[in-house]
XYZ file of C-alpha atoms in Angstrom:
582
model
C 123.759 124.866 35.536
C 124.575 122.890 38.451
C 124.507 123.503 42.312
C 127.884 122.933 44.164
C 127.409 121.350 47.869
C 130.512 120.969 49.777
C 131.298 116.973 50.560
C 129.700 116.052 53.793
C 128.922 113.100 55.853
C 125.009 112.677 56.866
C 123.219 109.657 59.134
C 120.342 107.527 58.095
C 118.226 109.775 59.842
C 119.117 112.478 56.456
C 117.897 110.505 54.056
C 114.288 109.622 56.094
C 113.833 113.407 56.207
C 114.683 114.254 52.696
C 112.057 111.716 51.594
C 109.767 112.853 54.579
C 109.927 116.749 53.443
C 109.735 115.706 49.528
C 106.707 114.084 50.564
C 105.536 116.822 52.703
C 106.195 119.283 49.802
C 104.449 117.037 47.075
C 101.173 115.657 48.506
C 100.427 118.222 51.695
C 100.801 121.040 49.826
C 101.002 120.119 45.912
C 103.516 122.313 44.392
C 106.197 122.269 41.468
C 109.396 120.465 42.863
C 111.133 123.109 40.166
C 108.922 126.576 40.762
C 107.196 127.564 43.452
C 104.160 127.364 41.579
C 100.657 125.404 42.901
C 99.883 122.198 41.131
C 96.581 120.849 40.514
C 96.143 117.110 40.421
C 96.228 116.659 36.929
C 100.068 118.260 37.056
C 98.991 120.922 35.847
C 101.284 124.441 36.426
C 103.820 126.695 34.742
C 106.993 125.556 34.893
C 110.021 127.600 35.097
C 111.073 128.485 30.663
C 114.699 126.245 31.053
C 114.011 122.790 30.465
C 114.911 120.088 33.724
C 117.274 117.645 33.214
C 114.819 114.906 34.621
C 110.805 114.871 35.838
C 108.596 113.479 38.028
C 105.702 111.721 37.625
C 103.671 112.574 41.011
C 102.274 109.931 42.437
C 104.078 108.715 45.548
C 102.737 105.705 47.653
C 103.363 105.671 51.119
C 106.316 105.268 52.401
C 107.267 101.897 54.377
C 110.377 102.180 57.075
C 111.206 98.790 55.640
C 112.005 100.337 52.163
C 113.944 103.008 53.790
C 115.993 100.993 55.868
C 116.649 98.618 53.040
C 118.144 100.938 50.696
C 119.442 103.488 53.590
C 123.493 102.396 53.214
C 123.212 102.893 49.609
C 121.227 106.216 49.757
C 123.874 107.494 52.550
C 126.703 106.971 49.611
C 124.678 108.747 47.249
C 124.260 111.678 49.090
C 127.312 111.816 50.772
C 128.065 115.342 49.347
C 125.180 116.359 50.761
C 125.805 119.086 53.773
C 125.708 117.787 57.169
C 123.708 121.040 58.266
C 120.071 120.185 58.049
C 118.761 124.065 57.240
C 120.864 123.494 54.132
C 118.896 120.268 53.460
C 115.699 122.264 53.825
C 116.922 125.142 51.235
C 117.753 122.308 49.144
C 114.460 120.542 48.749
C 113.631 124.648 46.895
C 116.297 124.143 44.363
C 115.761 122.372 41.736
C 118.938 121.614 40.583
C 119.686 119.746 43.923
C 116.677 117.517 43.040
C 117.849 116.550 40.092
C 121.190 115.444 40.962
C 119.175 112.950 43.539
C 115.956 112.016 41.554
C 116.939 108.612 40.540
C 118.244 107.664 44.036
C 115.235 109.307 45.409
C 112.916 107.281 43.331
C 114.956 104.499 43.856
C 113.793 104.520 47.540
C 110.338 105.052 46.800
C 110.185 102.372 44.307
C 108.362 105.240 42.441
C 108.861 105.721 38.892
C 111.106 108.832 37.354
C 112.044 110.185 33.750
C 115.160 111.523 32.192
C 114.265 114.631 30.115
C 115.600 112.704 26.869
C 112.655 109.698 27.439
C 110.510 112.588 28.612
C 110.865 114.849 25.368
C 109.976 111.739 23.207
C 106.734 111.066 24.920
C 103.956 113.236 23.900
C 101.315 112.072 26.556
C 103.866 113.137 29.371
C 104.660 116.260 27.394
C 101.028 117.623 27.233
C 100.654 116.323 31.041
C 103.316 118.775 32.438
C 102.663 121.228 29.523
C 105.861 121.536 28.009
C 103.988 122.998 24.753
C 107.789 124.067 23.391
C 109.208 120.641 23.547
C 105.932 119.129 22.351
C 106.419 121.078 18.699
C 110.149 120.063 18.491
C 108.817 116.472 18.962
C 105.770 116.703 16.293
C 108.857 118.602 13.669
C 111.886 116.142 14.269
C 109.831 112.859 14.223
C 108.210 114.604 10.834
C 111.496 114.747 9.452
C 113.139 111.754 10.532
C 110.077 110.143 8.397
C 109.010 107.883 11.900
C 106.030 105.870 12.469
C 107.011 106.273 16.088
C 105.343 109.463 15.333
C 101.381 107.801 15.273
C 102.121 105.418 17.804
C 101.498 107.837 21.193
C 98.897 110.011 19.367
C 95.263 108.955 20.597
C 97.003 109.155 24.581
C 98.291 112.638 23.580
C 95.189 114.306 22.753
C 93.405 112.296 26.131
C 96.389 114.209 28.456
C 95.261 117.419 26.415
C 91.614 116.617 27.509
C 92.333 116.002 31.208
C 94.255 119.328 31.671
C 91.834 121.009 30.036
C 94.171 122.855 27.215
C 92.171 124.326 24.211
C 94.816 125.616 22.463
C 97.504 122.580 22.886
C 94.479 120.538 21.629
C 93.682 122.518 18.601
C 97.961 122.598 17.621
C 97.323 118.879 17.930
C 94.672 118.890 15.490
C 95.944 120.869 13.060
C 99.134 118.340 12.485
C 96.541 115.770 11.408
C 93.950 117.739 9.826
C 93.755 118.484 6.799
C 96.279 115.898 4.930
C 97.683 117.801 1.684
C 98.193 114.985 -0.545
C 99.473 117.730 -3.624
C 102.413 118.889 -1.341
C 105.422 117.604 -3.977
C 108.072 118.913 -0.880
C 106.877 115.092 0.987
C 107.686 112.320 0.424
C 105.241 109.968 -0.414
C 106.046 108.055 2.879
C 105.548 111.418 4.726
C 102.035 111.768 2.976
C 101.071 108.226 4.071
C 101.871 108.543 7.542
C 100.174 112.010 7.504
C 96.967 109.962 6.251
C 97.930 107.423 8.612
C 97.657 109.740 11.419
C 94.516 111.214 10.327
C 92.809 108.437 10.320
C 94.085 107.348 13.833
C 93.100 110.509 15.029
C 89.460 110.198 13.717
C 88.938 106.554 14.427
C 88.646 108.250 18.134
C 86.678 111.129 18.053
C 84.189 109.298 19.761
C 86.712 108.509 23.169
C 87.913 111.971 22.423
C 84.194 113.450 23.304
C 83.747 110.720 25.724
C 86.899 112.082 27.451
C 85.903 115.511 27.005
C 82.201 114.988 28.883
C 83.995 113.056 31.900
C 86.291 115.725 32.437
C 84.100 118.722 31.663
C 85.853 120.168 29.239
C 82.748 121.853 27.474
C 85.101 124.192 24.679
C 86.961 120.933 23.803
C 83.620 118.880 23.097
C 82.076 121.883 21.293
C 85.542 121.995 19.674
C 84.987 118.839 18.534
C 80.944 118.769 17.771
C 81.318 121.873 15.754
C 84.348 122.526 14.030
C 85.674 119.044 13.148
C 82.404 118.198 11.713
C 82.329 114.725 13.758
C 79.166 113.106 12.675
C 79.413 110.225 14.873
C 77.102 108.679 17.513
C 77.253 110.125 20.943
C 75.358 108.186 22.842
C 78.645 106.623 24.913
C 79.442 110.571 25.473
C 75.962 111.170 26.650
C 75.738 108.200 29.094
C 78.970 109.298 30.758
C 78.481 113.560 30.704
C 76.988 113.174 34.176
C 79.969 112.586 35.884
C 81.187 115.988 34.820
C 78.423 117.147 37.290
C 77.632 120.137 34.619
C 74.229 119.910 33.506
C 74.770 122.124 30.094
C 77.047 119.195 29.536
C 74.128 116.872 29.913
C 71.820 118.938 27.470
C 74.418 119.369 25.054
C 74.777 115.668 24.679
C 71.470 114.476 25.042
C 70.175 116.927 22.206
C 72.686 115.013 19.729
C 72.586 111.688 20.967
C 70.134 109.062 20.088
C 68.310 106.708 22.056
C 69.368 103.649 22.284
C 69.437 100.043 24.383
C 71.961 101.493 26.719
C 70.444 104.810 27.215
C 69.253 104.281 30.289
C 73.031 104.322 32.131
C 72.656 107.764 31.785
C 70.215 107.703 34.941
C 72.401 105.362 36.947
C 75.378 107.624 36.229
C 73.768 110.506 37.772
C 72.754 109.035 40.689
C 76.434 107.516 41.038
C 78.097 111.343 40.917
C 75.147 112.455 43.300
C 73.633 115.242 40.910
C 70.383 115.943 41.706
C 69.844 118.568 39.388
C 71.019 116.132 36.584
C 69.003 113.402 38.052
C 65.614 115.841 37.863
C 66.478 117.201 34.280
C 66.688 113.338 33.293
C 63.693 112.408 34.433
C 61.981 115.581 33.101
C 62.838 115.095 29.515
C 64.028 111.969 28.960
C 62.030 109.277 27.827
C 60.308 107.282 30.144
C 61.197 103.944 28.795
C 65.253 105.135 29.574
C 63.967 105.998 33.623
C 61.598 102.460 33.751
C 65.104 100.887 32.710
C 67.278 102.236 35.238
C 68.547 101.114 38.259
C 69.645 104.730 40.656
C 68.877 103.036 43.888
C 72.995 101.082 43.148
C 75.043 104.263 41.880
C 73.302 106.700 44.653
C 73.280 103.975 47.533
C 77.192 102.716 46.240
C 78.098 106.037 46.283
C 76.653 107.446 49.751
C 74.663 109.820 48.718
C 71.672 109.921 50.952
C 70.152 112.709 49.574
C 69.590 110.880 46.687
C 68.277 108.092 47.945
C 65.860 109.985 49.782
C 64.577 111.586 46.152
C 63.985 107.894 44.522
C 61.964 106.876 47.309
C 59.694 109.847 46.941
C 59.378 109.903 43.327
C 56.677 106.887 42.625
C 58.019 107.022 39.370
C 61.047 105.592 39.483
C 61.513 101.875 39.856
C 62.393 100.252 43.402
C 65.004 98.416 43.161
C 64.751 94.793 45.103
C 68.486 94.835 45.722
C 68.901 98.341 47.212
C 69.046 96.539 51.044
C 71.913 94.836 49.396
C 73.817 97.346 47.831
C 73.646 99.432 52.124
C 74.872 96.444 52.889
C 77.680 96.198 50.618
C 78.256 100.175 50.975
C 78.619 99.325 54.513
C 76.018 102.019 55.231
C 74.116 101.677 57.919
C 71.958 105.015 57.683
C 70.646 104.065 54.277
C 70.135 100.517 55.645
C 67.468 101.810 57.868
C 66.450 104.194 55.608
C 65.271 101.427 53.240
C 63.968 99.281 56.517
C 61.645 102.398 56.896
C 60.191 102.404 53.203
C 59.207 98.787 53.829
C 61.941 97.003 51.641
C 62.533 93.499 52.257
C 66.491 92.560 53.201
C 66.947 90.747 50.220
C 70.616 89.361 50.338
C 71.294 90.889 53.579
C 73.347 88.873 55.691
C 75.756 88.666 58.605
C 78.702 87.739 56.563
C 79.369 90.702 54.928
C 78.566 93.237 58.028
C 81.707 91.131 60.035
C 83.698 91.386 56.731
C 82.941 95.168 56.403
C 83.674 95.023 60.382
C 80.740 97.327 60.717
C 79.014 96.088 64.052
C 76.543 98.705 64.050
C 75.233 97.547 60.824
C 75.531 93.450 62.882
C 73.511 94.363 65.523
C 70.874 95.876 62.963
C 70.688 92.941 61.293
C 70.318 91.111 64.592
C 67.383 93.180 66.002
C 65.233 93.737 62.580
C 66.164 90.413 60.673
C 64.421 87.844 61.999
C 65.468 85.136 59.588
C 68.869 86.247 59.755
C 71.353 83.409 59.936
C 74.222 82.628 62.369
C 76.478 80.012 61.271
C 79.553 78.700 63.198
C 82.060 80.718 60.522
C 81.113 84.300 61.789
C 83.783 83.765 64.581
C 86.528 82.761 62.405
C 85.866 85.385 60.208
C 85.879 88.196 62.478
C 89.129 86.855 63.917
C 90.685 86.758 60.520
C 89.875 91.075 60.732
C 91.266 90.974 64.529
C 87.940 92.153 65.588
C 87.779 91.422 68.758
C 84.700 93.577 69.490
C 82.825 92.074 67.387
C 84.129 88.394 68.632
C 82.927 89.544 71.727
C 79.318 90.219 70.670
C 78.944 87.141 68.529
C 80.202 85.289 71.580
C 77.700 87.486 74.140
C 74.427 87.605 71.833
C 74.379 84.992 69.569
C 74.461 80.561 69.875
C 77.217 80.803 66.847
C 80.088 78.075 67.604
C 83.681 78.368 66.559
C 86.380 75.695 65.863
C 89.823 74.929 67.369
C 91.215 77.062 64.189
C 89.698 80.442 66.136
C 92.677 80.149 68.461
C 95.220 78.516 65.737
C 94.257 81.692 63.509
C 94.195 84.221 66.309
C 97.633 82.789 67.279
C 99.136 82.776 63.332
C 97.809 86.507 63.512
C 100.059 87.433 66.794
C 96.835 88.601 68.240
C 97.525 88.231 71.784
C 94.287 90.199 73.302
C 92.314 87.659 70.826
C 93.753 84.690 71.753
C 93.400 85.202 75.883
C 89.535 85.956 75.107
C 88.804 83.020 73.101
C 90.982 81.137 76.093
C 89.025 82.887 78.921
C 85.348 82.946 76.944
C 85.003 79.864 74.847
C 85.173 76.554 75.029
C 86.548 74.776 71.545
C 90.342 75.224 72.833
C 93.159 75.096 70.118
C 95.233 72.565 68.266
C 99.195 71.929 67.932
C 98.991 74.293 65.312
C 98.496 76.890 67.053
C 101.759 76.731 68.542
C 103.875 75.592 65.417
C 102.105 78.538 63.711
C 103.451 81.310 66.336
C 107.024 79.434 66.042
C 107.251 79.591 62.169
C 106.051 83.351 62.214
C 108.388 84.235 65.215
C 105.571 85.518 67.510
C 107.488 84.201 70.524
C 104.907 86.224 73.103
C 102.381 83.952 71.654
C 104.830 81.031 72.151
C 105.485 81.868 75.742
C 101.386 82.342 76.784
C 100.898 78.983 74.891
C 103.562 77.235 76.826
C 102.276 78.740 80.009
C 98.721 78.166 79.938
C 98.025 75.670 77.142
C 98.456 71.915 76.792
C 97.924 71.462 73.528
C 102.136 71.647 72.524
C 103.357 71.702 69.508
C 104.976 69.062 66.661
C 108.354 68.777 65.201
C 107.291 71.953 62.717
C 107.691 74.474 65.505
C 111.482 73.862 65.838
C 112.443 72.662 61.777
C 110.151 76.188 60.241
C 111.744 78.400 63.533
C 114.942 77.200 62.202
C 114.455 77.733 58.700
C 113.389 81.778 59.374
C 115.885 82.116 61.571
C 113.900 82.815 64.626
C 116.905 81.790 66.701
C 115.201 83.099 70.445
C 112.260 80.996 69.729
C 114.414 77.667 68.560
C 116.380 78.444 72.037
C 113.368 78.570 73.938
C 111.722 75.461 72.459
C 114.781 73.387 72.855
C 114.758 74.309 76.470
C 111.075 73.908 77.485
C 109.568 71.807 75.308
C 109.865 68.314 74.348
C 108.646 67.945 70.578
C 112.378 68.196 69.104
C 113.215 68.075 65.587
C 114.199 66.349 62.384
C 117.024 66.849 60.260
C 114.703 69.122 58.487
C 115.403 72.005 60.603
C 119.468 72.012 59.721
C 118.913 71.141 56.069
C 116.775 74.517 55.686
C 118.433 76.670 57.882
C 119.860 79.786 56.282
C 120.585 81.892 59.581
C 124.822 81.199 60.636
C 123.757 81.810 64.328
C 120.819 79.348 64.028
C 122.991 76.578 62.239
C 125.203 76.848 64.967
C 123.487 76.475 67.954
C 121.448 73.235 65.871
C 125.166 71.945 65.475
C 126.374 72.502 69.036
C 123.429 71.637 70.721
C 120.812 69.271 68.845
C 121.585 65.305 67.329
C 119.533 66.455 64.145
C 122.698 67.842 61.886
C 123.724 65.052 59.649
C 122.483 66.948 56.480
C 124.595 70.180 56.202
C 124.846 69.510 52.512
C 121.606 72.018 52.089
C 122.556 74.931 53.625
C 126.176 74.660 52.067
C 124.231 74.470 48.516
C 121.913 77.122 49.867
C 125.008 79.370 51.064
C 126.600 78.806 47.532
C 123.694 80.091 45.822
C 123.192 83.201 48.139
C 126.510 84.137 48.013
C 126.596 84.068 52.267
C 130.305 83.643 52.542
C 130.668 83.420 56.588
C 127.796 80.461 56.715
C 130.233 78.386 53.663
C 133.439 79.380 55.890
C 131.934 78.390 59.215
C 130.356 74.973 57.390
C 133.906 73.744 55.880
C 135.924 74.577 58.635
C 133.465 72.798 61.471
C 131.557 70.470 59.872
C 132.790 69.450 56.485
C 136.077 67.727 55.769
C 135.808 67.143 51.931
C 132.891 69.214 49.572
C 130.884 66.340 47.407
C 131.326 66.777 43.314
C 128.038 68.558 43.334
C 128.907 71.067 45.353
C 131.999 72.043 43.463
C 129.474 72.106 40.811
C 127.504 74.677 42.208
C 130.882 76.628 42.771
C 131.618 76.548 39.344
C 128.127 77.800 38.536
C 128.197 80.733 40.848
C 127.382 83.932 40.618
C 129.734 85.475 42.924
C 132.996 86.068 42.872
C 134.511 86.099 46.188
C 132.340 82.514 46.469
C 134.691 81.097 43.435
C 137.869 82.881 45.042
C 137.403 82.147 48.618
C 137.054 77.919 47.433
C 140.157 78.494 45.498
C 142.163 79.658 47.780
C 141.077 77.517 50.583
C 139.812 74.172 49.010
C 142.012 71.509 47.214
C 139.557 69.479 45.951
C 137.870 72.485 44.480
C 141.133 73.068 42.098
C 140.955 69.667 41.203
C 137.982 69.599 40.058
C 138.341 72.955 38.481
C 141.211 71.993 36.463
C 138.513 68.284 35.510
C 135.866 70.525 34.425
C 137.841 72.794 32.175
C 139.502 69.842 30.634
C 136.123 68.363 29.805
C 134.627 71.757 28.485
């Protein structure tokens, strides 16, 4: 079943909202691109009974403009056919068909990943994930049959998809295929009965991840499932450790009543506190043993993880161990409120430093530190490394409150950073000034306001690597203005690396510095940049060296290898040399 559009011509601006409305229709509100039907995270919903032609896999990142307008020529002769009539284009993000026709351009744009139904009906983990049950059978029976040990190879990630979505049934359909093996069956072959045994063994060389799996997720019938009726007789203690992050505390019960102690018990604790249960965490504590809570270390998972509430119910529980490093971890956690928290319980600041509050850029938690750390340190980096964040505020306060210095690289970084706001502080505020690279750093990058406020109210200048790297990224304004106002010049450097046609030409019209053309000929050849080789050979170069030719012959493209045949004598010569010697 297809849909028929009538052929139609639509602007870049029809694309960007296609994409846009996908996006809209995806991640704000997460439904089926082929039903109408609401999707959990996990992908999982009832799709229409007629199998797609091709699925997603729904995770988009976010869109960049650059991506768009990179592939927006192509995508505008893709969906050329599309109707000009932008209700239409709504309509068609609803029809599933219409999708289809587009997915791999679509994806294409997103630089997002797609399948075609055929890869997507031989992979059982993707299968189970969008829960098409149907196909999933017809891949279990023709793999049987075709006698593949494809078949195995996908089997422990297909029965973790069936755990994450939380299917019973697809997971017991699973298990029967491997359990039990019927070695008398005289229909099989005997390769058949091997890879049957193969695939039983597979299968319970993992019940342990499968429970593990199974407690994470908080699938409760699936663990029973497995505790009771596959008769696993394995340890549990990995399953334990990790059952409270399902945040279900018969989960935690369940486990703990079959698991043994062991070195690595403890975990169990510091998991809690890291999913914020305090139910879980009081159970634990409660009727666990009390070597498993001396052992534990809640103050990281509950101060990592933000939960104050937790925090608040180690520090009043004598019981449980103080961590030294808890002022640490606030710090890390960039959280401020348990920072003082702590300060109030009388812990000492153990690791806690400036460094990490200006690379967090969390002032609040700076000025903290400031006023209730009285050993706290101030070296002359803090400045740079604010700067390197373009935190100016906090450049301001370090500058205000504290005796930290700074080095002529605050201004050289502020100005490789094109932060303009920065730069004028650090001019107006401080003292340390900048270097030369300041300037050759805002040429290279193209930041030409920073070039024009250097020029204007700096002395410093630049060297010879403001007008050779301007050249060679084809920041043409900024190689016009530098030939104009400053002195510094050039070196042949800045023609042998240009790669812009509008940059090599004003070099050759108005600089001395454009003996070496040779380079961006080679570098023309090898990009396949047709009007910079045309414009070189018929202004600059009278005869093309051997090499050269050389790199003709070697091309890639085409119309490089036609355009020198047609319109280079020497080239045919040494054409004619070259196949003579081959």
């Amino acid at each position: 079943m297809s849909l028929q559009v009538e052929p139609s011509k639509h602007t870049s601006e029809s694309i960007e909202d296609l994409i846009k409305l996908i996006k809209e229709r995806i991640i704000s509100t997460p439904k089926c691109l082929f039903c109408d039907h609401q999707m959990d995270p996990l992908g999982k919903i009832d799709h229409l009974n007629s199998s797609p032609t091709t699925i997603f896999q729904f995770n988009f990142p976010k869109i960049k403009s650059a991506y768009l307008s990179d592939h927006m020529e192509y995508s505008d002769k893709i969906l050329k056919k599309r109707k000009k009539d932008e209700q239409r284009f709504k309509k068609g993000l609803d029809s599933k068909e219409i999708i289809f026709q587009h997915v791999t351009s679509i994806f294409y744009i997103l630089r997002e990943k797609s399948f075609k139904w055929q890869d997507l009906k031989r992979n059982p983990h993707m299968l189970v994930l969008y829960q098409f049950f149907n196909e999933l059978k017809d891949y279990y029976h023709t793999l049987v049959l075709l006698k593949k040990s494809s078949f195995f190879e996908q089997q422990v990630s297909a029965f973790k998809a069936v755990i994450k979505v939380g299917r019973l049934d697809i997971f017991e359909y699973l298990w029967s295929r491997c359990i039990p093996v019927d070695l008398e069956n005289t229909d099989k072959t005997i390769k058949q009965r091997v890879l049957e045994i193969q695939f039983a063994s597979t299968i319970r060389n993992n019940l342990q991840s499968f429970v593990v799996e199974g407690a994470v997720h908080n699938r409760m019938d699936i663990v029973k499932f497995l505790l009771d009726t596959t008769g696993y007789q394995g340890k549990l203690n990995d399953a334990f450790i990790a059952s409270p992050k399902s945040g279900n505390l018969e989960m935690v019960k369940l486990l703990s009543a079959r698991s043994e102690q062991s070195k690595h018990s403890s975990k169990v604790f510091d998991n809690a506190a890291a999913a914020g249960n305090l139910q879980v965490i009081e159970w634990l504590v409660a009727n666990r043993p009390k070597k498993e809570l001396k052992e534990s270390d809640m103050y990281k998972g509950a101060i990592i993880g933000g939960h104050i509430d937790i925090v608040r119910y180690l520090l009043s529980n004598e019981s449980i161990h103080r961590s030294v490093s808890a002022p640490y971890y606030a710090l890390a956690a960039n959280n401020v409120e348990i920072m003082k928290l702590l300060h109030q319980h009388n812990f000492e600041s153990h690791g806690v430093t400036p460094h990490k509050a200006i690379a967090n850029n969390n002032l609040e938690m700076l000025i903290w530190i400031k006023e209730n750390k009285t050993d706290a340190m101030f070296p002359d980096c803090l400045i740079e490394m604010a700067i390197e964040n373009s935190n100016l505020e906090i450049v301001r306060w370090l500058t205000e409150n504290t005796t930290t210095m700074a080095t002529k690289r605050a201004m050289d970084l502020a100005a490789k950073l094109n932060n303009l706001e920065m730069l004028k502080y650090l001019h107006f505020n401080r003292s340390e000034g900048c270097s030369k690279m300041a300037m050759d750093h805002a040429c290279e990058l193209g930041h030409f306001n920073i070039l024009e406020w250097l020029h204007q109210n700096r002395s410093e200048g630049c060297t010879t690597y403001a007008m050779n790297n301007s050249a060679k990224n084809g920041h043409l304004q900024i190689l016009q203005f530098l030939h104009v106002n400053r002195t510094e010049g050039l070196t042949h450097r800045a023609m042998s690396n240009a790669t812009d046609l509008e940059v090599i030409k004003f070099l050759h019209f108005n600089t001395n510095e454009h003996e070496s053309v040779q380079e961006p000929l080679d570098a023309a050849i090898k990009n396949g940049n047709l009007d910079i080789i045309i414009w070189l050979c018929e202004n600059i170069i009278e005869r093309c060296s051997t090499p050269t030719l050389e790199k003709v012959m070697k091309s890639n493209y085409s119309h490089i290898i036609e355009w020198f045949t047609l319109n280079r004598p020497e080239f045919n010569i040494y054409r004619t040399t070259y196949t003579d010697n081959l």
